[in-house]
Coordinates of C-alpha atoms and ligand atoms in Angstrom, one line a residue:
M1 CA -43.4 -18.4 -93.7
S2 CA -41.4 -15.9 -91.6
E3 CA -38.0 -16.9 -90.2
V4 CA -38.2 -19.2 -87.2
R5 CA -37.0 -17.5 -84.0
T6 CA -36.8 -19.3 -80.7
R7 CA -35.4 -18.2 -77.4
I8 CA -34.2 -19.2 -74.0
A9 CA -35.1 -16.7 -71.4
P10 CA -33.3 -17.5 -68.1
S11 CA -33.7 -15.5 -64.9
P12 CA -30.2 -14.9 -63.5
T13 CA -31.0 -15.9 -59.9
G14 CA -28.8 -18.8 -59.2
D15 CA -26.5 -21.5 -60.6
P16 CA -27.1 -22.4 -64.2
H17 CA -29.6 -25.2 -64.0
V18 CA -29.5 -28.3 -66.2
G19 CA -33.2 -27.7 -66.8
T20 CA -32.3 -24.4 -68.5
A21 CA -29.7 -26.1 -70.6
Y22 CA -32.3 -28.8 -71.6
I23 CA -34.9 -26.2 -72.7
A24 CA -32.1 -24.2 -74.5
L25 CA -31.1 -27.4 -76.4
F26 CA -34.6 -28.0 -77.7
N27 CA -35.0 -24.3 -78.7
L28 CA -31.6 -24.4 -80.4
C29 CA -32.4 -27.6 -82.4
Y30 CA -35.8 -26.3 -83.5
A31 CA -34.3 -23.0 -84.7
R32 CA -31.3 -24.6 -86.5
Q33 CA -33.5 -27.3 -88.1
H34 CA -35.6 -24.6 -89.7
G35 CA -32.6 -22.4 -90.6
G36 CA -33.8 -19.9 -88.0
K37 CA -32.3 -18.0 -85.1
F38 CA -31.9 -18.9 -81.5
I39 CA -31.9 -15.9 -79.0
L40 CA -30.8 -15.6 -75.5
R41 CA -32.7 -13.1 -73.3
I42 CA -32.0 -12.4 -69.7
E43 CA -35.1 -12.0 -67.6
D44 CA -33.9 -10.0 -64.7
T45 CA -37.0 -8.2 -63.7
D46 CA -36.6 -9.6 -60.2
Q47 CA -34.1 -7.0 -59.1
V48 CA -33.6 -8.5 -55.7
R49 CA -32.7 -12.0 -56.7
S50 CA -31.0 -11.3 -60.1
N51 CA -27.3 -10.9 -60.1
Q52 CA -24.5 -10.5 -62.6
K53 CA -22.6 -13.5 -61.5
S54 CA -25.5 -15.8 -62.2
E55 CA -25.9 -14.2 -65.6
D56 CA -22.2 -14.7 -66.4
D57 CA -22.4 -18.3 -65.2
I58 CA -25.5 -19.1 -67.3
L59 CA -23.8 -17.8 -70.4
A60 CA -20.6 -19.7 -69.6
A61 CA -22.6 -22.9 -69.0
L62 CA -24.5 -22.7 -72.3
S63 CA -21.3 -21.9 -74.2
W64 CA -19.5 -24.8 -72.5
L65 CA -22.3 -27.1 -73.7
G66 CA -21.8 -25.7 -77.3
M67 CA -25.2 -24.2 -77.4
N68 CA -24.5 -21.1 -79.4
W69 CA -27.0 -18.3 -79.6
D70 CA -27.3 -15.8 -82.4
E71 CA -28.4 -12.8 -80.5
G72 CA -28.1 -12.0 -76.8
P73 CA -26.8 -9.5 -74.2
D74 CA -23.1 -10.3 -75.1
K75 CA -23.6 -10.6 -78.8
G76 CA -26.1 -7.8 -79.6
G77 CA -28.6 -8.2 -82.5
D78 CA -31.3 -6.2 -84.1
F79 CA -33.8 -6.6 -81.3
G80 CA -31.9 -5.5 -78.2
P81 CA -31.4 -4.8 -75.5
Y82 CA -31.5 -8.4 -74.6
R83 CA -31.6 -7.8 -70.8
Q84 CA -35.0 -6.9 -69.4
S85 CA -33.6 -4.5 -66.8
E86 CA -32.5 -2.3 -69.8
R87 CA -36.0 -2.3 -71.3
S88 CA -38.0 -0.6 -68.6
D89 CA -39.3 2.2 -70.8
I90 CA -40.6 -0.3 -73.4
Y91 CA -42.7 -2.0 -70.7
K92 CA -44.0 1.3 -69.4
T93 CA -45.2 2.4 -72.8
H94 CA -46.9 -0.9 -73.2
V95 CA -48.6 -0.9 -69.9
E96 CA -49.8 2.7 -70.6
K97 CA -51.4 1.4 -73.7
L98 CA -53.3 -1.3 -71.8
L99 CA -54.5 1.2 -69.3
D100 CA -55.6 3.6 -72.0
E101 CA -57.6 1.0 -73.7
G102 CA -59.2 -0.3 -70.5
H103 CA -57.5 -3.7 -70.4
A104 CA -55.6 -3.0 -67.2
F105 CA -56.2 -1.1 -64.0
H106 CA -54.4 0.5 -61.0
C107 CA -54.7 -1.5 -57.8
F108 CA -54.0 0.2 -54.5
C109 CA -54.7 -2.7 -52.2
S110 CA -52.2 -3.0 -49.3
S111 CA -50.3 -6.2 -48.8
E112 CA -52.2 -6.6 -45.5
R113 CA -55.5 -6.5 -47.3
L114 CA -54.2 -9.0 -49.9
S115 CA -53.0 -11.5 -47.3
E116 CA -56.3 -11.1 -45.3
L117 CA -58.1 -11.9 -48.6
R118 CA -55.9 -14.9 -49.2
K119 CA -56.5 -16.2 -45.7
Q120 CA -60.2 -15.8 -46.1
Q121 CA -60.2 -17.5 -49.5
M122 CA -58.3 -20.4 -48.0
T123 CA -60.7 -20.9 -45.0
E124 CA -63.7 -20.7 -47.4
K125 CA -61.9 -23.1 -49.7
K126 CA -62.4 -20.6 -52.6
P127 CA -60.0 -20.2 -55.5
L128 CA -57.2 -17.9 -54.6
G129 CA -56.8 -14.7 -56.4
Y130 CA -57.5 -11.0 -56.5
D131 CA -61.1 -10.1 -55.9
G132 CA -61.4 -7.1 -58.1
H133 CA -61.5 -4.6 -55.3
C134 CA -59.9 -1.8 -57.3
L135 CA -61.4 -2.8 -60.6
N136 CA -64.0 -0.1 -60.8
L137 CA -62.4 2.8 -59.0
S138 CA -63.6 6.1 -60.4
D139 CA -61.1 8.6 -61.9
S140 CA -61.3 10.8 -58.9
D141 CA -60.8 7.9 -56.4
R142 CA -57.7 7.0 -58.4
A143 CA -56.4 10.5 -58.5
D144 CA -57.0 10.8 -54.7
K145 CA -55.0 7.7 -54.0
L146 CA -52.2 8.7 -56.3
Q147 CA -52.1 12.1 -54.6
Q148 CA -51.9 10.4 -51.2
N149 CA -48.8 8.7 -52.6
I150 CA -50.2 5.2 -52.2
P151 CA -48.1 3.2 -54.6
P152 CA -50.3 1.3 -57.1
V153 CA -49.6 -1.9 -59.0
I154 CA -51.1 -2.4 -62.4
R155 CA -53.2 -5.5 -62.9
M156 CA -54.6 -7.0 -66.1
K157 CA -58.4 -7.4 -66.6
V158 CA -59.6 -10.9 -67.1
P159 CA -63.0 -11.9 -68.6
E160 CA -65.5 -13.0 -66.0
T161 CA -67.0 -15.8 -68.1
G162 CA -66.0 -18.2 -70.8
S163 CA -62.7 -20.0 -71.2
C164 CA -59.4 -19.8 -73.0
V165 CA -58.1 -22.5 -75.3
V166 CA -54.4 -23.0 -75.2
K167 CA -52.9 -24.7 -78.3
D168 CA -49.7 -26.5 -77.8
M169 CA -47.4 -28.3 -80.2
L170 CA -47.2 -31.4 -78.0
R171 CA -50.7 -31.7 -76.6
D172 CA -54.4 -31.6 -77.4
D173 CA -56.0 -28.2 -76.8
V174 CA -56.1 -27.3 -73.1
T175 CA -59.2 -25.4 -72.1
I176 CA -59.0 -23.2 -69.0
D177 CA -61.9 -21.2 -67.6
W178 CA -61.2 -17.5 -67.2
Q179 CA -62.6 -17.7 -63.7
Q180 CA -59.5 -19.7 -62.7
I181 CA -57.2 -16.9 -64.0
D182 CA -56.0 -14.3 -61.6
M183 CA -56.0 -10.6 -62.4
Q184 CA -52.3 -10.7 -62.8
V185 CA -50.0 -7.9 -61.6
L186 CA -48.3 -6.6 -64.8
M187 CA -46.3 -3.8 -63.2
K188 CA -45.1 -3.6 -59.7
S189 CA -45.3 -0.5 -57.6
D190 CA -41.6 0.2 -58.3
G191 CA -42.5 0.6 -62.0
L192 CA -40.9 -2.7 -63.0
P193 CA -42.8 -5.2 -65.0
T194 CA -43.6 -8.7 -63.8
Y195 CA -42.4 -11.8 -65.8
H196 CA -45.8 -12.0 -67.6
L197 CA -45.8 -8.5 -69.2
A198 CA -42.1 -8.4 -70.0
N199 CA -42.1 -11.9 -71.5
V200 CA -45.1 -11.2 -73.8
V201 CA -43.8 -7.8 -74.9
D202 CA -40.4 -9.1 -75.6
D203 CA -41.4 -12.2 -77.4
H204 CA -43.5 -10.1 -79.6
L205 CA -40.9 -7.3 -80.2
M206 CA -38.1 -9.8 -80.6
Q207 CA -40.3 -11.6 -83.2
I208 CA -40.2 -14.9 -81.5
T209 CA -42.2 -17.4 -83.5
H210 CA -42.0 -20.4 -81.2
V211 CA -42.0 -20.4 -77.5
I212 CA -40.6 -23.7 -76.3
R213 CA -40.4 -23.7 -72.5
G214 CA -41.0 -25.8 -69.4
E215 CA -44.4 -27.3 -68.7
E216 CA -44.6 -25.3 -65.4
W217 CA -45.6 -22.3 -67.5
I218 CA -48.6 -23.8 -69.2
N219 CA -51.0 -22.3 -66.6
S220 CA -49.7 -18.9 -67.4
A221 CA -50.4 -19.3 -71.1
P222 CA -54.0 -17.9 -70.8
K223 CA -52.7 -14.7 -69.3
H224 CA -50.2 -14.4 -72.1
L225 CA -52.7 -15.2 -74.8
L226 CA -55.0 -12.5 -73.4
L227 CA -52.2 -10.0 -73.4
Y228 CA -51.5 -10.8 -77.1
Q229 CA -55.1 -10.3 -77.8
Y230 CA -55.2 -6.9 -75.9
F231 CA -52.2 -5.7 -77.8
G232 CA -53.7 -6.9 -81.1
W233 CA -50.7 -9.2 -81.8
E234 CA -50.4 -12.7 -83.2
P235 CA -49.2 -15.0 -80.4
P236 CA -46.2 -17.3 -81.1
V237 CA -46.7 -21.0 -81.3
L238 CA -46.5 -22.6 -77.8
C239 CA -44.7 -25.7 -76.9
H240 CA -44.5 -26.8 -73.2
M241 CA -41.8 -29.4 -72.6
P242 CA -42.1 -32.1 -69.9
L243 CA -40.1 -31.3 -66.8
L244 CA -37.0 -33.2 -65.8
R245 CA -37.6 -35.6 -62.9
N246 CA -35.6 -37.3 -60.2
A247 CA -35.5 -41.0 -60.2
D248 CA -38.5 -41.0 -57.8
K249 CA -40.4 -39.0 -60.5
S250 CA -40.5 -35.8 -58.3
K251 CA -39.5 -32.6 -60.1
L252 CA -35.7 -32.5 -60.5
S253 CA -34.4 -30.7 -57.5
K254 CA -30.9 -29.9 -56.4
R255 CA -31.6 -31.5 -53.0
K256 CA -31.8 -34.9 -54.7
N257 CA -29.6 -34.5 -57.8
P258 CA -26.9 -32.1 -58.5
A259 CA -28.7 -29.7 -60.9
S260 CA -26.2 -27.1 -61.8
V261 CA -24.3 -27.4 -65.1
G262 CA -21.2 -26.2 -63.2
Y263 CA -21.3 -29.4 -61.1
Y264 CA -21.0 -31.6 -64.2
Q265 CA -18.2 -29.5 -65.6
R266 CA -16.3 -29.6 -62.3
M267 CA -16.8 -33.4 -62.0
G268 CA -15.2 -33.9 -65.4
Y269 CA -18.1 -34.7 -67.7
L270 CA -17.6 -33.9 -71.3
P271 CA -19.9 -31.1 -72.6
E272 CA -20.8 -33.2 -75.7
A273 CA -21.9 -36.1 -73.4
V274 CA -24.0 -33.8 -71.2
C275 CA -25.6 -32.2 -74.3
N276 CA -26.3 -35.7 -75.7
F277 CA -27.8 -36.8 -72.4
L278 CA -30.1 -33.8 -72.3
G279 CA -31.1 -34.6 -75.9
M280 CA -32.3 -38.0 -74.6
M281 CA -34.7 -36.3 -72.2
G282 CA -38.1 -37.1 -73.7
W283 CA -36.6 -37.4 -77.1
S284 CA -34.7 -40.0 -79.1
M285 CA -33.1 -40.4 -82.5
P286 CA -35.3 -42.0 -85.1
D287 CA -33.0 -45.1 -85.1
E288 CA -32.9 -45.1 -81.2
Q289 CA -29.1 -44.7 -81.3
E290 CA -28.0 -43.4 -77.9
M291 CA -24.8 -41.6 -78.7
F292 CA -25.3 -38.7 -81.0
S293 CA -23.8 -35.3 -81.6
L294 CA -25.5 -32.0 -81.5
E295 CA -25.3 -31.8 -85.3
E296 CA -26.9 -35.2 -85.6
M297 CA -29.6 -34.2 -83.2
I298 CA -30.3 -31.1 -85.3
S299 CA -30.5 -32.9 -88.6
N300 CA -32.8 -35.6 -87.2
F301 CA -34.8 -33.3 -85.0
D302 CA -38.6 -33.5 -84.9
I303 CA -40.3 -31.8 -82.0
N304 CA -43.3 -34.0 -82.4
R305 CA -41.2 -36.9 -81.2
V306 CA -41.0 -35.4 -77.7
S307 CA -42.8 -37.7 -75.4
L308 CA -44.6 -36.1 -72.5
G309 CA -44.0 -38.8 -69.8
G310 CA -41.6 -37.0 -67.4
P311 CA -38.0 -37.7 -68.5
V312 CA -35.8 -39.0 -65.7
F313 CA -32.5 -37.3 -65.2
D314 CA -30.7 -40.6 -64.4
A315 CA -27.2 -39.8 -63.2
E316 CA -26.1 -43.4 -63.7
K317 CA -27.0 -43.2 -67.3
L318 CA -25.1 -40.0 -67.7
D319 CA -22.0 -41.7 -66.2
W320 CA -22.4 -44.5 -68.6
L321 CA -22.7 -42.2 -71.6
N322 CA -19.8 -40.0 -70.5
G323 CA -17.7 -43.1 -70.1
R324 CA -18.5 -44.1 -73.6
Y325 CA -17.5 -40.7 -74.9
L326 CA -14.2 -40.9 -73.0
R327 CA -13.4 -44.3 -74.3
E328 CA -14.9 -44.3 -77.7
A329 CA -15.0 -40.7 -79.0
L330 CA -11.6 -39.4 -77.9
S331 CA -8.2 -40.5 -79.3
D332 CA -5.4 -40.8 -76.8
D333 CA -4.2 -37.4 -77.9
E334 CA -7.6 -35.8 -77.6
F335 CA -8.0 -37.5 -74.2
I336 CA -4.7 -35.9 -73.0
Q337 CA -5.7 -32.5 -74.3
R338 CA -9.2 -32.6 -72.8
F339 CA -8.0 -34.0 -69.5
S340 CA -5.3 -31.3 -69.2
Q341 CA -7.9 -28.6 -70.0
W342 CA -10.1 -29.9 -67.3
A343 CA -7.4 -30.5 -64.6
F344 CA -5.3 -27.4 -65.1
Q345 CA -8.0 -24.8 -65.3
P346 CA -6.3 -21.5 -64.3
D347 CA -9.1 -20.4 -62.0
M348 CA -9.1 -23.6 -60.0
L349 CA -5.3 -23.7 -59.7
Q350 CA -5.2 -20.1 -58.6
A351 CA -7.7 -20.9 -55.9
I352 CA -5.9 -24.1 -54.7
V353 CA -2.2 -23.1 -54.8
P354 CA -2.4 -20.6 -51.9
L355 CA -4.0 -23.3 -49.8
I356 CA -1.3 -25.9 -50.4
K357 CA 1.8 -24.0 -51.2
Q358 CA 2.7 -23.6 -47.5
R359 CA 2.4 -27.3 -46.9
V360 CA 4.6 -28.8 -49.6
E361 CA 8.3 -29.4 -49.9
R362 CA 8.2 -31.1 -53.3
F363 CA 5.8 -31.0 -56.2
S364 CA 5.3 -34.6 -55.5
D365 CA 3.6 -33.7 -52.3
I366 CA 0.9 -31.9 -54.2
A367 CA -1.2 -34.7 -55.6
P368 CA -2.0 -36.4 -52.2
L369 CA -2.8 -33.0 -50.7
A370 CA -4.9 -31.6 -53.5
A371 CA -6.5 -34.9 -54.8
F372 CA -9.8 -34.2 -53.1
F373 CA -10.3 -31.0 -55.1
F374 CA -10.3 -33.0 -58.2
S375 CA -12.1 -36.2 -57.2
G376 CA -15.8 -37.1 -57.0
M377 CA -16.8 -38.5 -53.6
P378 CA -14.1 -39.2 -51.1
T379 CA -13.5 -42.8 -50.2
I380 CA -14.9 -43.0 -46.7
D381 CA -16.9 -45.4 -44.5
E382 CA -18.6 -45.2 -41.2
Q383 CA -15.3 -45.8 -39.3
S384 CA -14.0 -42.6 -40.9
F385 CA -16.4 -40.7 -38.6
E386 CA -15.1 -42.2 -35.3
H387 CA -14.5 -39.4 -32.8
K388 CA -14.2 -39.2 -29.1
Q389 CA -16.8 -36.5 -28.5
L390 CA -19.2 -37.1 -31.4
K391 CA -21.5 -40.1 -32.0
H392 CA -22.4 -40.9 -35.6
E393 CA -25.8 -39.5 -35.0
D394 CA -24.3 -36.2 -34.0
A395 CA -22.1 -36.2 -37.0
K396 CA -25.0 -36.8 -39.2
K397 CA -27.0 -34.0 -37.7
I398 CA -24.1 -31.6 -38.0
L399 CA -23.7 -32.5 -41.7
Q400 CA -27.4 -32.1 -42.4
F401 CA -27.6 -28.7 -40.6
I402 CA -24.5 -27.5 -42.4
A403 CA -26.1 -28.5 -45.7
W404 CA -29.2 -26.5 -44.9
R405 CA -27.2 -23.6 -43.6
I406 CA -25.0 -23.2 -46.7
E407 CA -27.9 -23.6 -49.0
G408 CA -29.4 -20.5 -47.5
L409 CA -26.3 -18.4 -48.2
D410 CA -26.9 -15.7 -50.8
A411 CA -23.3 -15.5 -51.8
W412 CA -20.6 -18.1 -51.9
H413 CA -17.7 -16.3 -50.2
R414 CA -15.2 -17.8 -47.8
D415 CA -16.0 -15.3 -45.1
R416 CA -19.7 -15.7 -45.4
I417 CA -19.4 -19.5 -45.2
E418 CA -17.1 -19.2 -42.1
T419 CA -19.4 -16.9 -40.2
A420 CA -22.4 -19.0 -41.0
L421 CA -20.7 -22.2 -39.8
M422 CA -19.3 -20.5 -36.7
L423 CA -22.8 -19.3 -35.7
L424 CA -24.3 -22.7 -36.4
A425 CA -21.7 -24.4 -34.2
E426 CA -22.3 -21.9 -31.5
S427 CA -26.1 -22.3 -31.6
M428 CA -25.7 -26.1 -31.5
G429 CA -23.4 -25.7 -28.5
I430 CA -20.6 -27.7 -30.1
K431 CA -16.9 -26.7 -30.0
I432 CA -15.8 -25.6 -33.4
R433 CA -13.0 -28.2 -33.7
D434 CA -15.5 -31.0 -33.0
F435 CA -18.1 -29.4 -35.2
L436 CA -15.7 -29.2 -38.2
F437 CA -14.5 -32.8 -37.8
P438 CA -17.4 -34.5 -39.8
L439 CA -17.2 -31.8 -42.3
F440 CA -13.5 -32.5 -42.9
I441 CA -14.3 -36.2 -43.4
A442 CA -17.2 -35.5 -45.7
I443 CA -15.3 -33.0 -47.9
A444 CA -11.7 -34.1 -47.8
G445 CA -12.0 -37.7 -46.6
S446 CA -9.6 -36.9 -43.7
S447 CA -9.2 -34.5 -40.9
V448 CA -5.7 -33.7 -41.9
S449 CA -6.2 -31.4 -44.8
T450 CA -6.2 -27.8 -45.9
S451 CA -8.7 -25.6 -44.1
V452 CA -12.1 -27.1 -44.7
I453 CA -13.8 -23.7 -45.0
D454 CA -11.3 -22.6 -47.7
S455 CA -11.8 -25.9 -49.4
I456 CA -15.5 -25.8 -49.7
A457 CA -15.3 -22.2 -50.8
V458 CA -13.2 -23.5 -53.7
L459 CA -15.2 -26.6 -54.4
G460 CA -18.5 -24.6 -54.7
L461 CA -22.0 -25.3 -53.3
D462 CA -22.8 -28.2 -55.7
I463 CA -19.9 -30.4 -55.0
T464 CA -20.0 -29.6 -51.3
R465 CA -23.7 -30.5 -51.2
A466 CA -23.1 -33.7 -53.1
R467 CA -20.3 -34.7 -50.6
L468 CA -22.4 -33.9 -47.6
R469 CA -25.2 -36.0 -49.0
H470 CA -22.8 -38.8 -49.7
A471 CA -21.4 -38.6 -46.1
I472 CA -24.9 -38.6 -44.6
A473 CA -25.8 -41.7 -46.7
I474 CA -22.6 -43.4 -45.4
L475 CA -23.7 -42.7 -41.9
G476 CA -27.0 -44.5 -42.6
G477 CA -29.0 -41.7 -44.2
V478 CA -31.9 -39.9 -42.7
S479 CA -35.4 -41.5 -42.6
K480 CA -38.5 -39.4 -43.2
K481 CA -39.3 -39.4 -39.5
Q482 CA -35.7 -38.3 -38.6
L483 CA -35.8 -35.6 -41.3
K484 CA -39.0 -34.2 -39.7
N485 CA -37.4 -34.1 -36.3
L486 CA -34.2 -32.6 -37.7
E487 CA -36.2 -29.9 -39.5
K488 CA -37.9 -29.0 -36.3
E489 CA -34.7 -28.8 -34.4
Y490 CA -33.1 -26.8 -37.1
A491 CA -36.0 -24.3 -37.3
A492 CA -35.7 -23.8 -33.6
L493 CA -32.0 -23.1 -33.9
E494 CA -32.5 -20.7 -36.7
Q495 CA -35.1 -18.9 -34.5
K496 CA -32.7 -18.8 -31.6
S497 CA -29.8 -17.4 -33.6
G498 CA -32.2 -14.9 -35.3
Q499 CA -33.1 -13.6 -31.9
S500 CA -29.6 -13.4 -30.5
Ligands
LIG601 N1 -37.7 -16.4 -67.1 C1 -38.5 -17.6 -67.2 C2 -37.7 -18.7 -66.6 O1 -36.8 -18.4 -65.8 C3 -38.8 -17.9 -68.7 C4 -40.0 -18.7 -68.9 C5 -40.4 -18.7 -70.4 O2 -39.6 -19.3 -71.2 O3 -41.3 -18.0 -70.7 O4 -37.9 -19.9 -66.8

C-alpha cells in the first residue's frame, strides 16, 4: 500500500478555530499511526477574506498545540507550493482539460439573472441551483459573448439522472441523487478556482490518501467524486468527522463558546491539555482513561472508534482536565517555568507596558493595575454597574451592541475599534463617557483603569467577547424576546449610521 498522506486544509479567514485543531489532530494521528505524512495546505482561494495574519495565527496555533506537520507553506516539501494562491496555473490547466473533454462549460449568466432564478425557485419551492441556461451554448454564441467581454465562470456538468454513492470510513454508504447536485462553479470570472476544484486537484497532486474533514463537507463529496472521475483519478478515502457542538447541541459557535485557539492560550490552558481534550471529542482511549498524551493517542489510535454523536465542547470539562495537568503533570519547577513562559510573553508585555508605565511609581503598583490583562473574568456583580445616568438595562444594551459592533470589524486595530465605538455611541445618542462606563466594568472590573479601548485592543476579540458575555449574564442575561428586540434596534442603528 502506498504511504498514508493526510492533510489539514484551513482557509486563512479568521482566528484559528478549535474545530480546525480538532480535525488537524485526527489527521495527524491517522498519518502517524500508519507511519505516513501529515500535510498543511493553505486554502486561500477566497482572496477577499484570506489574510496573512490569519495564516500566521493558524500555523502558530497548531504549533503551540504540538501538532507538527511534515510539509507546508513554511516547511516546503515535494508537492508544493502549499498555498493555493500560488497554484493558479495548475488549476487553469486542469479546468482547460475539463472544458476540452466536455465535462465543464462556460456560464455567462449575470448575477441578476441568478438571483432572479433563485427567487423563483424559492417561490415555487423547487430545489435551488443552476438551471443549465448556458449548458448548450454553441461555439459561436460563446465566442460572441467572450468578444463582448462578458466575464464567464466555468461550471461543472452533472449527470441528470442516477445517483452517487459516497463511501465514508465512519458511516454506511450515503446515496445522493445527482438531481440534488448543483452545477458547481469551478472557476470564478477572475480566473481563480473555487474550493471544490482546488481542493480536488490539490488532494490528487499532493497524493493525499485519506481526506479526514468536518461533516459539513459531506454534501460536497458527490461533486468531488465526479471531478475525480472526470480527471480519471482514484479518489482518496473519505472520512467525515462529527462537528463539535455547544452544550445545547448547536454547532460550536464563537457566540456561545470561545472558539479560537488563541483564547485558550491567552487564558492559560496548557497546550497538552487542550490537545488531550480535543482527542476526547468523539473518541476515547481503549481503556477509557481521560488523561492521555498525543503520543499515547497516536499509539492507541483507531479511527473506527470515532463515534458520530456530536461531541460537546464542554468548557467545564476542559477546565477540569487542565487543572489536572497543572496539578498532576507538572513538577513545581516545570510549573514555574511554564507559568513564567505564559505570564511574561514578550508580545504581551510590550503591549501592556506603554499603557501602565505612566501610571506607576513602583514596580509593586503594576500587579493591581495590570491584573485584568492576565485574569479570566473580572470579579463583578450587578452593583458594579451602578451609574447615575445609566440603568442596568441600558448598560446591558450598550454591551450587547458593542459585542456586535466589534465582531463586525475586519481588523483588530486600536484605531478601528475606537472609531467603531465612537460611532456607535453617537448613533445611540449616549455621551461617550457614559457609554464607556459599562465597558470598563465588563473588561477591567473597574472604571479606574488604563484606557478601555487600548485594553481591549491588547486583550483581543475573544477575551473581550467572553468578558462582554460574562457582564451581560451578570446583568441578568438577554432573553430570546429581548434579543429579537435588540437585534431590530441594532439593525436600525446600523442603517442610520450607514446613511449618515
Ligand atoms: N478549506 C476547507 C476548510 O476551511 C477545507 C475543507 C476540506 O478539508 O476539504 O474547512
